[in-house]
Short mmCIF file of C-alpha atoms in Angstrom, two decimals:
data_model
loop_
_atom_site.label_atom_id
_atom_site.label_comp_id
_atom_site.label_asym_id
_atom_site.label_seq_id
_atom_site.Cartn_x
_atom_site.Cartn_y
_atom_site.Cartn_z
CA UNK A 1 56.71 -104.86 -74.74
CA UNK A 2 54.44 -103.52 -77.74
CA UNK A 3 51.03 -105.01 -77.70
CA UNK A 4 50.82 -107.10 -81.05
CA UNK A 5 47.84 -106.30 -83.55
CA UNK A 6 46.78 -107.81 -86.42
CA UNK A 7 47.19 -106.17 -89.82
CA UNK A 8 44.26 -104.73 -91.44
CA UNK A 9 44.41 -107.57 -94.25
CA UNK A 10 44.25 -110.32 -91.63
CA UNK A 11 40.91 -108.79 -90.12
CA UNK A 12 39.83 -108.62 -93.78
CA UNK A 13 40.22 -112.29 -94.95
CA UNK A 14 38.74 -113.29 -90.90
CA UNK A 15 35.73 -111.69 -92.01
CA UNK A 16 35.61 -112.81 -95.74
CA UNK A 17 35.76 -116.43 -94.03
CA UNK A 18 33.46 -115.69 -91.31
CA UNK A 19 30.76 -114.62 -93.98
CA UNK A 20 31.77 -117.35 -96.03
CA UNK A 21 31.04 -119.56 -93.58
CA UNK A 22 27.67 -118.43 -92.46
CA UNK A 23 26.41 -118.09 -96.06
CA UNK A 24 27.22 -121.87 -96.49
CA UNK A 25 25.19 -122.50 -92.95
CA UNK A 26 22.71 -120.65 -94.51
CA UNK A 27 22.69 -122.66 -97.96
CA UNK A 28 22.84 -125.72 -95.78
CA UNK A 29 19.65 -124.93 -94.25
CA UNK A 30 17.53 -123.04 -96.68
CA UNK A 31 16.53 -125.86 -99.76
CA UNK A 32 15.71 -125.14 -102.68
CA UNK A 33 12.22 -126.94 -104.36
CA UNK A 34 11.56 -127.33 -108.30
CA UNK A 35 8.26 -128.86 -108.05
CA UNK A 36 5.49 -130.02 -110.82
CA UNK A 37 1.68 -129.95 -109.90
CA UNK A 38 2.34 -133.85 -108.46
CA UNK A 39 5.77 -132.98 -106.38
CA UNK A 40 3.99 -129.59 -104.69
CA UNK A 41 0.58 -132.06 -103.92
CA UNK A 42 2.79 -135.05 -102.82
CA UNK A 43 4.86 -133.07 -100.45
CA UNK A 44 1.96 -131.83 -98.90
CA UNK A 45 0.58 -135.14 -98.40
CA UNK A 46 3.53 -135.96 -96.55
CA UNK A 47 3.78 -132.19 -94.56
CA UNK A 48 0.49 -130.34 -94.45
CA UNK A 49 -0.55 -129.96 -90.89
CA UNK A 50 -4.37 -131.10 -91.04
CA UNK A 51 -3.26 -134.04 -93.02
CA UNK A 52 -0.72 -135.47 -90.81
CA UNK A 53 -3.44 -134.90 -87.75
CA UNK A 54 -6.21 -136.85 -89.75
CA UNK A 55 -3.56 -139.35 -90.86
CA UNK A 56 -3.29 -139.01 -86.70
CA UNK A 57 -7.08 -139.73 -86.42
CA UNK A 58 -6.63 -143.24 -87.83
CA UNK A 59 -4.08 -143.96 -85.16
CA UNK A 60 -6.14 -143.51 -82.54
CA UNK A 61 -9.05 -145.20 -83.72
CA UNK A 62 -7.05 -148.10 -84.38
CA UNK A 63 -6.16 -147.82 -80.90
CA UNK A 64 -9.69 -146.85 -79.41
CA UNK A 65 -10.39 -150.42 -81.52
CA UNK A 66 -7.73 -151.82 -79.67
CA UNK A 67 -8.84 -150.94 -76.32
CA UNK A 68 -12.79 -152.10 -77.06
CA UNK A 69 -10.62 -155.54 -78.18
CA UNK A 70 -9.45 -155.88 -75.10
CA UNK A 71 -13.15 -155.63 -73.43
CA UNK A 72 -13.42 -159.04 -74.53
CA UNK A 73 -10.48 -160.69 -73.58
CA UNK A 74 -9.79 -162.26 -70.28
CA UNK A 75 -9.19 -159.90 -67.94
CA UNK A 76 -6.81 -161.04 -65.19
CA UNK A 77 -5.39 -159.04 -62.44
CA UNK A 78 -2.84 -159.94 -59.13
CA UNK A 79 -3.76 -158.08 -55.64
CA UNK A 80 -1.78 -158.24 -52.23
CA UNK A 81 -2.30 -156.85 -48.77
CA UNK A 82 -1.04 -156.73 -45.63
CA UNK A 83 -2.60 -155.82 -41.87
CA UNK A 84 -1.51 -154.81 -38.39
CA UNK A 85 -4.27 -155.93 -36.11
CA UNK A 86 -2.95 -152.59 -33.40
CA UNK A 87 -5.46 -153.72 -31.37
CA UNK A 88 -7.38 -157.29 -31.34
CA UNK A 89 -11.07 -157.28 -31.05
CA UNK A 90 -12.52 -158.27 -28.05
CA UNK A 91 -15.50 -160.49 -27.11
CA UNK A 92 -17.11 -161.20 -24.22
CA UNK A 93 -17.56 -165.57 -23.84
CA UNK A 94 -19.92 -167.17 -20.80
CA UNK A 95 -17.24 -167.62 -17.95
CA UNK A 96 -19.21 -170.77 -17.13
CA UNK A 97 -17.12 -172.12 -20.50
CA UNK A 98 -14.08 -171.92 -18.05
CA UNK A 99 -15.80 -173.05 -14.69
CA UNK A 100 -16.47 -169.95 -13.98
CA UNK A 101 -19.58 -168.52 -12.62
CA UNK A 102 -22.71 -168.99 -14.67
CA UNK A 103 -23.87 -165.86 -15.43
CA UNK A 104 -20.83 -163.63 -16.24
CA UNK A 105 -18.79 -163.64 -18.85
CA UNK A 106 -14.97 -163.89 -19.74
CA UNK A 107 -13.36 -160.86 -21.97
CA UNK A 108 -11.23 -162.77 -24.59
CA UNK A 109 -8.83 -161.27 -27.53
CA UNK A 110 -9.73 -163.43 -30.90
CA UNK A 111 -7.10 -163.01 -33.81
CA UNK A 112 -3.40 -162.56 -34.55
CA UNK A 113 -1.68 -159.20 -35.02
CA UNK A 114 -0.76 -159.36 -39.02
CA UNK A 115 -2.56 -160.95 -41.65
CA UNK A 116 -1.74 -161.19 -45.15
CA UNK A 117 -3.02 -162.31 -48.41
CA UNK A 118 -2.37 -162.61 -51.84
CA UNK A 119 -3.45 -163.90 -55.41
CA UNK A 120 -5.25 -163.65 -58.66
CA UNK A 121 -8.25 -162.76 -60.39
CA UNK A 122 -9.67 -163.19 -63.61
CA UNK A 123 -13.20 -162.10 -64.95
CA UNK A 124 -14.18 -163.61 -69.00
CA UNK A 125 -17.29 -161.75 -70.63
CA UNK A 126 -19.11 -164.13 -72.36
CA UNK A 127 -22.09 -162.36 -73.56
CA UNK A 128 -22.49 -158.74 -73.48
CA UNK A 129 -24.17 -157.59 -76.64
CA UNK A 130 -22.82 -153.99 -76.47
CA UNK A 131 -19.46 -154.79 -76.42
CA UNK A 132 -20.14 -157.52 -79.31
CA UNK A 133 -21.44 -154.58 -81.57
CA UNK A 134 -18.22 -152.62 -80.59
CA UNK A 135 -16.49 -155.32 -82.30
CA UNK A 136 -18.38 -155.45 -85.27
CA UNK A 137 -17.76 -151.71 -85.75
CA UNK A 138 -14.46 -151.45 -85.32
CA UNK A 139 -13.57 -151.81 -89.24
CA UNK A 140 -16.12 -148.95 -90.08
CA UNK A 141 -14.94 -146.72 -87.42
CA UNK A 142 -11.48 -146.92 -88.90
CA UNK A 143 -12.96 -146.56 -92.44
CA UNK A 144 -14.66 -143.77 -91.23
CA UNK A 145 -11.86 -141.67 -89.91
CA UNK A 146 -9.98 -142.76 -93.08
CA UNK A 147 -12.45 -140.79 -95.38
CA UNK A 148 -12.06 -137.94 -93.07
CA UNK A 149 -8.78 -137.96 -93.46
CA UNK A 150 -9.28 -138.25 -97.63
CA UNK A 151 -11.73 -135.64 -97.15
CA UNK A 152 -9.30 -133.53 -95.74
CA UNK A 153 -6.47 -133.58 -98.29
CA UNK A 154 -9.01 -133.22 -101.29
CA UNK A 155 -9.62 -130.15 -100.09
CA UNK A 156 -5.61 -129.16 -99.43
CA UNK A 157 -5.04 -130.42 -102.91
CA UNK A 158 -7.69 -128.07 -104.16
CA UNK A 159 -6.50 -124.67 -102.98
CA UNK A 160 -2.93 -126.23 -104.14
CA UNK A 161 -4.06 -126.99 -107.83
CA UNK A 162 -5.92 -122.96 -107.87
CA UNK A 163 -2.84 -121.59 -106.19
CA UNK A 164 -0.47 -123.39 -108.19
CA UNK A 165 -2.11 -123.10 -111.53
CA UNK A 166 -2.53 -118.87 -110.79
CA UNK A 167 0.98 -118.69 -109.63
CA UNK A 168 1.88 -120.09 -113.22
CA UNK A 169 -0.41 -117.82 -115.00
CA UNK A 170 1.11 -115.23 -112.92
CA UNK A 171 4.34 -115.25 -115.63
CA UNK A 172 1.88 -114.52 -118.39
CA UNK A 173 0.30 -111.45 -116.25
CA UNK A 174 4.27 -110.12 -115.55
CA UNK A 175 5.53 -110.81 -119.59
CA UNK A 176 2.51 -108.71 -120.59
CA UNK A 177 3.48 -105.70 -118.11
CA UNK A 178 7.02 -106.39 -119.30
CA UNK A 179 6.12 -106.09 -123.03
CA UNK A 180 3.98 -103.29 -121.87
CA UNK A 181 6.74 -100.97 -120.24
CA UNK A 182 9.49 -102.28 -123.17
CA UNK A 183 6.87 -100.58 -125.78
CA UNK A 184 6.05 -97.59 -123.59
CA UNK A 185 10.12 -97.03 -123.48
CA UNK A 186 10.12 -97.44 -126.87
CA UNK A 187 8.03 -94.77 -127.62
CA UNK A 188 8.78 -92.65 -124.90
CA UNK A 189 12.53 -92.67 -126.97
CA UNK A 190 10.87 -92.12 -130.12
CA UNK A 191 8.60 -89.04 -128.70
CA UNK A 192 11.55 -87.61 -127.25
CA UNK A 193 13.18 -87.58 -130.44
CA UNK A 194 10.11 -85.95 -131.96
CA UNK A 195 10.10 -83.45 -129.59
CA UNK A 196 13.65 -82.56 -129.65
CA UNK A 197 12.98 -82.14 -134.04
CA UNK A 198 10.02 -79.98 -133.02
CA UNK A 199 7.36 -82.84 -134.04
CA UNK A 200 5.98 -83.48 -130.65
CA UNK A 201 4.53 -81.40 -127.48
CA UNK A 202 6.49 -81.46 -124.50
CA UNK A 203 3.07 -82.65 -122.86
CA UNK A 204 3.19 -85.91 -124.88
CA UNK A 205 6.14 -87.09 -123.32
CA UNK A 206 4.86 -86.41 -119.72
CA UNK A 207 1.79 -88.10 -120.54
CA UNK A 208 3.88 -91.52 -121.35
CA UNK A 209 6.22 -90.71 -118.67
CA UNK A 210 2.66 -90.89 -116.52
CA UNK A 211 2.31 -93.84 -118.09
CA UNK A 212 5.19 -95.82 -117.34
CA UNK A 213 5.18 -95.08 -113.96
CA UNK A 214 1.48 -96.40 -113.42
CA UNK A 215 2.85 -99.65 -115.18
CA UNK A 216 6.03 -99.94 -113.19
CA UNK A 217 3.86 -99.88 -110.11
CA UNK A 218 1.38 -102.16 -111.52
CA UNK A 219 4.43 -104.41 -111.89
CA UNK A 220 5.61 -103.87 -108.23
CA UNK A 221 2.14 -104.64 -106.71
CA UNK A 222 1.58 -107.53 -108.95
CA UNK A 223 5.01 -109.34 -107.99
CA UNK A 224 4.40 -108.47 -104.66
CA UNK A 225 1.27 -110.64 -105.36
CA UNK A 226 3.06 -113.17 -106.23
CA UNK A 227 5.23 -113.37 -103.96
CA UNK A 228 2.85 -113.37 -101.20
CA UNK A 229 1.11 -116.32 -103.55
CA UNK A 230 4.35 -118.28 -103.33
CA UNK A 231 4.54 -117.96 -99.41
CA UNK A 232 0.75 -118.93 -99.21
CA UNK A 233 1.32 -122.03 -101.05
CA UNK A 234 4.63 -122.70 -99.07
CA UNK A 235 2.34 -122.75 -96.00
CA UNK A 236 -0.01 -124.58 -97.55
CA UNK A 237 2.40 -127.51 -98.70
CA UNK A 238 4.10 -127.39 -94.91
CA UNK A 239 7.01 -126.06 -96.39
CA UNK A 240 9.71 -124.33 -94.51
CA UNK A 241 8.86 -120.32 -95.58
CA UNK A 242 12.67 -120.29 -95.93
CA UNK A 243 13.26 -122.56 -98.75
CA UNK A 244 13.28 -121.92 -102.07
CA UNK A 245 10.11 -122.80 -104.57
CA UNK A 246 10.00 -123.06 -108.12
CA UNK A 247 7.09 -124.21 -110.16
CA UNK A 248 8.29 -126.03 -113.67
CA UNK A 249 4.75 -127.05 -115.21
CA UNK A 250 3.10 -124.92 -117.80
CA UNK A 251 -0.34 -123.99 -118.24
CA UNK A 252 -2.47 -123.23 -121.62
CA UNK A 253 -5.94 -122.01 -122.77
CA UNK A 254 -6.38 -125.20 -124.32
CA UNK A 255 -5.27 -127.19 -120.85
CA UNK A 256 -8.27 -125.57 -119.16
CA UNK A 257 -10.34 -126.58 -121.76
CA UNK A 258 -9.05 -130.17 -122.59
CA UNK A 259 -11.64 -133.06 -121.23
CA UNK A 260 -13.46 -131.37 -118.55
CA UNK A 261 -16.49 -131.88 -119.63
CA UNK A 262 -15.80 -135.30 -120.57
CA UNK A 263 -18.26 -136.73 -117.87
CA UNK A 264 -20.55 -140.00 -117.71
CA UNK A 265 -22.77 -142.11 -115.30
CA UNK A 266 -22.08 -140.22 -112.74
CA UNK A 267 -22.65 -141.92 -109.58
CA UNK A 268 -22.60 -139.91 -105.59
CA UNK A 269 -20.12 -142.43 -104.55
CA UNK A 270 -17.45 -141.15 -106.38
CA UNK A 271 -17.60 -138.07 -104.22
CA UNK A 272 -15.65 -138.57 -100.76
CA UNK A 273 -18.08 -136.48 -98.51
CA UNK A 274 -20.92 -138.29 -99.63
CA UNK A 275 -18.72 -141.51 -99.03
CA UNK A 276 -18.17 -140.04 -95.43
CA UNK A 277 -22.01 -139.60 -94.76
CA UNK A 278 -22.68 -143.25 -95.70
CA UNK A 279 -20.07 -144.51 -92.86
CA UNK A 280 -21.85 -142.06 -90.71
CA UNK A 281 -25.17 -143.31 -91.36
CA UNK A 282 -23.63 -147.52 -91.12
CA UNK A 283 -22.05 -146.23 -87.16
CA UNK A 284 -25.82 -144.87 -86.72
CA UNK A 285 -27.03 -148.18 -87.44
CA UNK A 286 -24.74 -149.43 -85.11
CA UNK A 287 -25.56 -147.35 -82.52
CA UNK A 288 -29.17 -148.33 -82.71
CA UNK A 289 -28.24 -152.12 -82.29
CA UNK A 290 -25.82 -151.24 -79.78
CA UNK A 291 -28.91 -149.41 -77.69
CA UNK A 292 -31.34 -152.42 -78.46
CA UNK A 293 -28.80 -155.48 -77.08
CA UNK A 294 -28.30 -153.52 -74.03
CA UNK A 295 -31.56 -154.83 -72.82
CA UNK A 296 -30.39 -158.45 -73.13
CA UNK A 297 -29.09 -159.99 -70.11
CA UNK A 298 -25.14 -160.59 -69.58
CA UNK A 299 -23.28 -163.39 -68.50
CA UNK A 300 -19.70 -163.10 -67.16
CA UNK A 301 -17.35 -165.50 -65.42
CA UNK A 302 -15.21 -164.92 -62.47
CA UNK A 303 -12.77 -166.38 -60.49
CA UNK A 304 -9.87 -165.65 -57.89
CA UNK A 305 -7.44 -167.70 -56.62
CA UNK A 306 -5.84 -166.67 -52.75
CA UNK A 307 -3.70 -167.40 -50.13
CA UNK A 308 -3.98 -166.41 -46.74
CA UNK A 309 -1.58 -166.20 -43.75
CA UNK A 310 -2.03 -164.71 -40.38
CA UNK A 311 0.56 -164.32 -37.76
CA UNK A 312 1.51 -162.93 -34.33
CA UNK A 313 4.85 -162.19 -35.52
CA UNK A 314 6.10 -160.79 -38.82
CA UNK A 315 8.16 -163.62 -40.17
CA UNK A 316 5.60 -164.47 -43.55
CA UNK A 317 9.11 -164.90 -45.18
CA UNK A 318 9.90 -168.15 -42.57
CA UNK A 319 7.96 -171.11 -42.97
CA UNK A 320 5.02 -171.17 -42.09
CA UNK A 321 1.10 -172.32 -43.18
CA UNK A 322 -0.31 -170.36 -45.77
CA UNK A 323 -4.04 -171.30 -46.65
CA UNK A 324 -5.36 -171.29 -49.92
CA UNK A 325 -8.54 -169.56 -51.05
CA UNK A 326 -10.35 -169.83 -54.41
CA UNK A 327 -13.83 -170.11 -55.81
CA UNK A 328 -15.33 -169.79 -59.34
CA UNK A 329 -18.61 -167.95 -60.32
CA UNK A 330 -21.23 -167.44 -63.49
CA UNK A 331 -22.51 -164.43 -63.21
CA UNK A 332 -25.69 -163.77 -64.93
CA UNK A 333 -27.07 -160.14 -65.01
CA UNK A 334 -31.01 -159.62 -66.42
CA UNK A 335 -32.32 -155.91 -67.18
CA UNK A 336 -35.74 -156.01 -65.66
CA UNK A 337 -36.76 -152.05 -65.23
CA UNK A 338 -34.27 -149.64 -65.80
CA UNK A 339 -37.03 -146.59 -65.44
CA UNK A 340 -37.01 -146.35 -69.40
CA UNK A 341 -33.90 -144.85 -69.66
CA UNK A 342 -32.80 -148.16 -72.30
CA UNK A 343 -36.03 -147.87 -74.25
CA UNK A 344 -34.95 -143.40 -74.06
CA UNK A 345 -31.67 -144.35 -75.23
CA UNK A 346 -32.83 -146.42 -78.15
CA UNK A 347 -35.53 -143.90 -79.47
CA UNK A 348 -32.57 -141.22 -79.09
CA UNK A 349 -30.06 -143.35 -81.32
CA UNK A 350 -33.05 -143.33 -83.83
CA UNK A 351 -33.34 -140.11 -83.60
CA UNK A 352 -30.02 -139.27 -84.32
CA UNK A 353 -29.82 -142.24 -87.26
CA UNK A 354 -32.45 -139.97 -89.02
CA UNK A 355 -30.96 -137.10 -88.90
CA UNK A 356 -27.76 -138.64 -90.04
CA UNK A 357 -30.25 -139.95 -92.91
CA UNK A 358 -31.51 -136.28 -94.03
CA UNK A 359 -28.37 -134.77 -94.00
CA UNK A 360 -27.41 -137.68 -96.06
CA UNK A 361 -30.19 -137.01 -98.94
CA UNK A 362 -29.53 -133.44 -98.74
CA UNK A 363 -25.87 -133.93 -99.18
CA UNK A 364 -27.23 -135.19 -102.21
CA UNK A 365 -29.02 -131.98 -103.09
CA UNK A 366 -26.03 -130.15 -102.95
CA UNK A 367 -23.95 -131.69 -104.91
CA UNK A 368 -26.43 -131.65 -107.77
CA UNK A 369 -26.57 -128.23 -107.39
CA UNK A 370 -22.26 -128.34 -107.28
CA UNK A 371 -22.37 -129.93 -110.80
CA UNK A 372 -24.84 -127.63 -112.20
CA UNK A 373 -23.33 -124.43 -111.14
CA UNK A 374 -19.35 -125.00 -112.05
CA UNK A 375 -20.26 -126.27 -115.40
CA UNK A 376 -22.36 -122.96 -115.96
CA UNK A 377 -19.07 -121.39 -114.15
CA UNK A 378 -16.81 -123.33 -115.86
CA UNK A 379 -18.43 -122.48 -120.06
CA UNK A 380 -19.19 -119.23 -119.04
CA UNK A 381 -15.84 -118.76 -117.75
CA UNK A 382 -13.72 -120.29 -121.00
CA UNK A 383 -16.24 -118.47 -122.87
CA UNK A 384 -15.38 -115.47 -121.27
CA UNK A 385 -11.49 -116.73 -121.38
CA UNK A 386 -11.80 -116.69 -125.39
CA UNK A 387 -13.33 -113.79 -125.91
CA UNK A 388 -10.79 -111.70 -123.62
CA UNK A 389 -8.11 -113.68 -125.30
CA UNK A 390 -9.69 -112.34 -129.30
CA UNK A 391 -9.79 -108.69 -127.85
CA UNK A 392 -6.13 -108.67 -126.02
CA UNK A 393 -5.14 -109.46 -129.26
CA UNK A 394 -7.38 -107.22 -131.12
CA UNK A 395 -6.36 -104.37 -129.13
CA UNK A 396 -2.66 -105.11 -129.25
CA UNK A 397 -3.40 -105.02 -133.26
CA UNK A 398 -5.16 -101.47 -132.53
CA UNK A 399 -1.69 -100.00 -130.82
CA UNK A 400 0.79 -101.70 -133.24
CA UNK A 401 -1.24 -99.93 -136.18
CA UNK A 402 -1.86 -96.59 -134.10
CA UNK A 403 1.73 -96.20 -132.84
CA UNK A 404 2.93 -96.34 -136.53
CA UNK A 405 0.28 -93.93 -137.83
CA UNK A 406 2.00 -91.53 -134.68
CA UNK A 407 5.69 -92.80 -135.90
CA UNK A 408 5.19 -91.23 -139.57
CA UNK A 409 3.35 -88.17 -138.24
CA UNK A 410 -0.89 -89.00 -138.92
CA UNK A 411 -1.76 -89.68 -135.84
CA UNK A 412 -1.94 -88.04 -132.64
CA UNK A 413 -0.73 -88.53 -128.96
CA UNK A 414 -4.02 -88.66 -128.12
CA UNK A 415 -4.96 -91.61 -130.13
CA UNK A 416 -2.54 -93.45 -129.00
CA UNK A 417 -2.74 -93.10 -125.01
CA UNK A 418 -6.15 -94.00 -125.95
CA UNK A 419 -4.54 -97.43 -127.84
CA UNK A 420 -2.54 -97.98 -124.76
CA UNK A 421 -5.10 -97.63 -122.23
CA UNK A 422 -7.35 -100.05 -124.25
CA UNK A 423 -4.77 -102.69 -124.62
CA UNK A 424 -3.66 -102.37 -121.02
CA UNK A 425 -7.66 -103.08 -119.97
CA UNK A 426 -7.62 -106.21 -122.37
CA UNK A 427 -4.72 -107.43 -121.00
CA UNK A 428 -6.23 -107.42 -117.45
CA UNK A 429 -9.64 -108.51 -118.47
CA UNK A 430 -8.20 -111.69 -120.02
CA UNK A 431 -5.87 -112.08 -117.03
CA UNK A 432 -8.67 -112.17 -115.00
CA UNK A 433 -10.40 -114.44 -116.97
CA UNK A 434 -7.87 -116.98 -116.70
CA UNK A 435 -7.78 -117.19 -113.06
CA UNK A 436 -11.67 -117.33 -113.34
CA UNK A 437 -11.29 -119.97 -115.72
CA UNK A 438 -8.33 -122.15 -113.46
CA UNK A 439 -10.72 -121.83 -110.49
CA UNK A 440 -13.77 -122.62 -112.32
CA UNK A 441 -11.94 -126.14 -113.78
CA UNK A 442 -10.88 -127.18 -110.31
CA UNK A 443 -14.28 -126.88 -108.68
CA UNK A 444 -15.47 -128.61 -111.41
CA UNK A 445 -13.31 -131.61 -111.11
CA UNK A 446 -13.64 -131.47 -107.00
CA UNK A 447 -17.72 -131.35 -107.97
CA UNK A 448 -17.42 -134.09 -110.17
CA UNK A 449 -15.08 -136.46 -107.47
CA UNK A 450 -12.07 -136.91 -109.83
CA UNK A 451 -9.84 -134.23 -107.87
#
């Protein structure tokens, strides 16, 4: 019988549905993101690595609070055991007990062969001032990780404004290179046509064929760039490198500009770090007191509750007599000499409380020198932003005017390569003053505490 095969056709549409299928898996898996400045910094809040771990941080305080709760709660606990006597003890008793001889003694076996016991225990602190203090910390310690954890994302949402906001001035830095090579084509057509009439050098059109090469791999670098800029902020956010991103707000000279300098009464709490060293300095305090009430005495109460049952045979499960054992104590504990290790500890956790101190006045140092420095940063920078902004356009007014003097024959090739190369140098000075300018704004802001 002839082996059957399927017709070429039928392998075809197999295929076609195989792909199909795959590119829909694909589709299904890879999503696509149209995010503002708000969307790309709220989806990070929710999927940035080192946010989710601080966000983590506050857990486990909460439960590190939990477990110093339980310090002063009653603690109560159930024991058991069980014993095989293998071999009784022995004593020796005055045989004279018996009638015996006075003078020597009996050897007797004293106990059963199993034992058991079992019951409850419960010990109450009622004065310990070190875990009191942990008590009255617990709040601040949970404040104190939640600043970190604010601390944290103000600086993610930093890079993400600057990466965001360059990614979107990116388009301006590509339409200028794409209005570039459009006008070098341009004339590259019209020199051609020269040439061919016997009105230009064959030299002029490999210079713009030069040229427009340079640009076109300007243009491939510079979307590579961004590219790579898109993946870095991807990573950034905690977004899947997979998915699509696209970035819908807008950006302007005049939104770099608008109210940044629009700052009054200016107080260090509105910063978060400094905000941070102040719950560092209050848990330093804390420390201290902690240190200090360690030296007071401790009183505790403790009590157990047993019962006890011995036997020759194992049958506890039978009736039988089981004896019941319990007592209650106060336990009172006084420091007396503890070979100056408390009074060490104490002048340590001062120690430590003034350093905490200094690097809390220096903080404030810094971030007068912060302020100062990106507002210098931030004029000169929109200073510099404006006046790159007037010669771009200056030397794109140069070109327009030298390309037509070339058009209808006055000018030279010369003059305008020259035009060219000096409106290609604008263009990327005022490029790069815009990123200056973006960066300078948001360290500015994140100087000021309104990030």
């Amino acid at each position: 019988m002839k082996e059957w095969k399927p017709a070429k056709w039928v392998l075809m549409i197999f295929v076609a549905i195989s792909s199909t299928g795959i590119q829909a898996q694909q589709a299904q898996s890879q999503q696509v993101h149209a995010f503002s400045l708000q969307q790309a910094l709220d989806y990070a809040k929710q999927n940035n690595t080192e946010v989710k771990n601080a966000l983590l941080d506050i857990r486990i305080q909460q439960q590190t609070n939990r477990e110093v709760t339980g310090m002063a709660y009653p603690q109560i606990s159930a024991s058991g055991s069980l014993a095989y006597n293998a071999k009784l003890p022995v004593s020796l008793v005055p045989a004279e007990f018996f009638g015996g001889q006075p003078g020597t003694f009996e050897k007797l076996a004293f106990g059963v062969k199993w034992g058991a016991t079992g019951g409850v225990s419960l010990n109450q602190i009622l004065f310990d001032g070190q875990v009191f203090v942990g008590l009255q910390a617990r709040e601040t310690l949970i404040k104190f990780q939640e600043k970190k954890a604010e601390i944290t994302e103000e600086s993610i949402r930093a890079n993400i404004y600057k990466i965001y906001y360059q990614l979107v001035a990116s388009k301006t830095q590509i339409e200028l290179l794409d209005a570039n090579i459009e006008l070098l084509n341009k004339l590259q057509h019209d020199t051609r046509i020269m040439h061919e009439n016997g009105f230009a050098e064959k030299l002029d059109l490999d210079k713009l064929s030069v040229q427009l090469a340079n640009l076109q791999t300007e243009k491939t670098s510079a979307l590579n760039q961004v590219q790579n800029g898109y993946l870095g902020l991807k990573v950034l956010m905690g977004m899947p490198v997979k998915d699509s991103l696209a970035l819908t707000d807008s950006l302007s000279d005049e939104q770099i500009k608008n109210g940044i300098l629009e700052l009054s009464d200016f107080s260090y709490t509105q910063r978060k770090d400094y905000q941070y060293a102040e719950l560092g300095v209050a848990l330093g305090e804390y420390d201290v007191r902690r240190y200090k009430l360690a030296k007071l005495p401790t009183l505790s109460l403790n009590g157990y509750y047993n019962k006890n049952a011995q036997r020759n045979k194992f049958d506890f499960l039978q009736k039988g007599d089981w004896f019941d054992i319990s007592a209650f104590t106060l336990q009172l504990n006084i420091p007396i000499f503890t070979g100056m290790a408390a009074n060490a500890r104490i002048a340590k956790a001062k120690l430590t409380l003034e350093q905490t101190v200094n690097q809390r006045e220096a903080l404030k140092i810094n971030i007068d020198n912060e302020i100062e420095t990106a507002r210098n940063n931030f004029n000169t920078a929109v200073s510099t932003m404006d006046y790159q902004k007037k010669n771009m356009e200056l030397a794109e007014t140069v070109f327009r005017q030298t390309r037509k003097k070339f058009e209808v024959g006055t000018g030279s090739n010369t003059e305008i390569t020259q035009a060219q190369t000096d409106m290609k140098a604008a263009q990327t000075n005022y490029i790069n003053a815009l990123y200056n300018a973006i960066i300078a704004r948001i360290d500015y802001i994140k100087a000021t505490g309104r990030l």
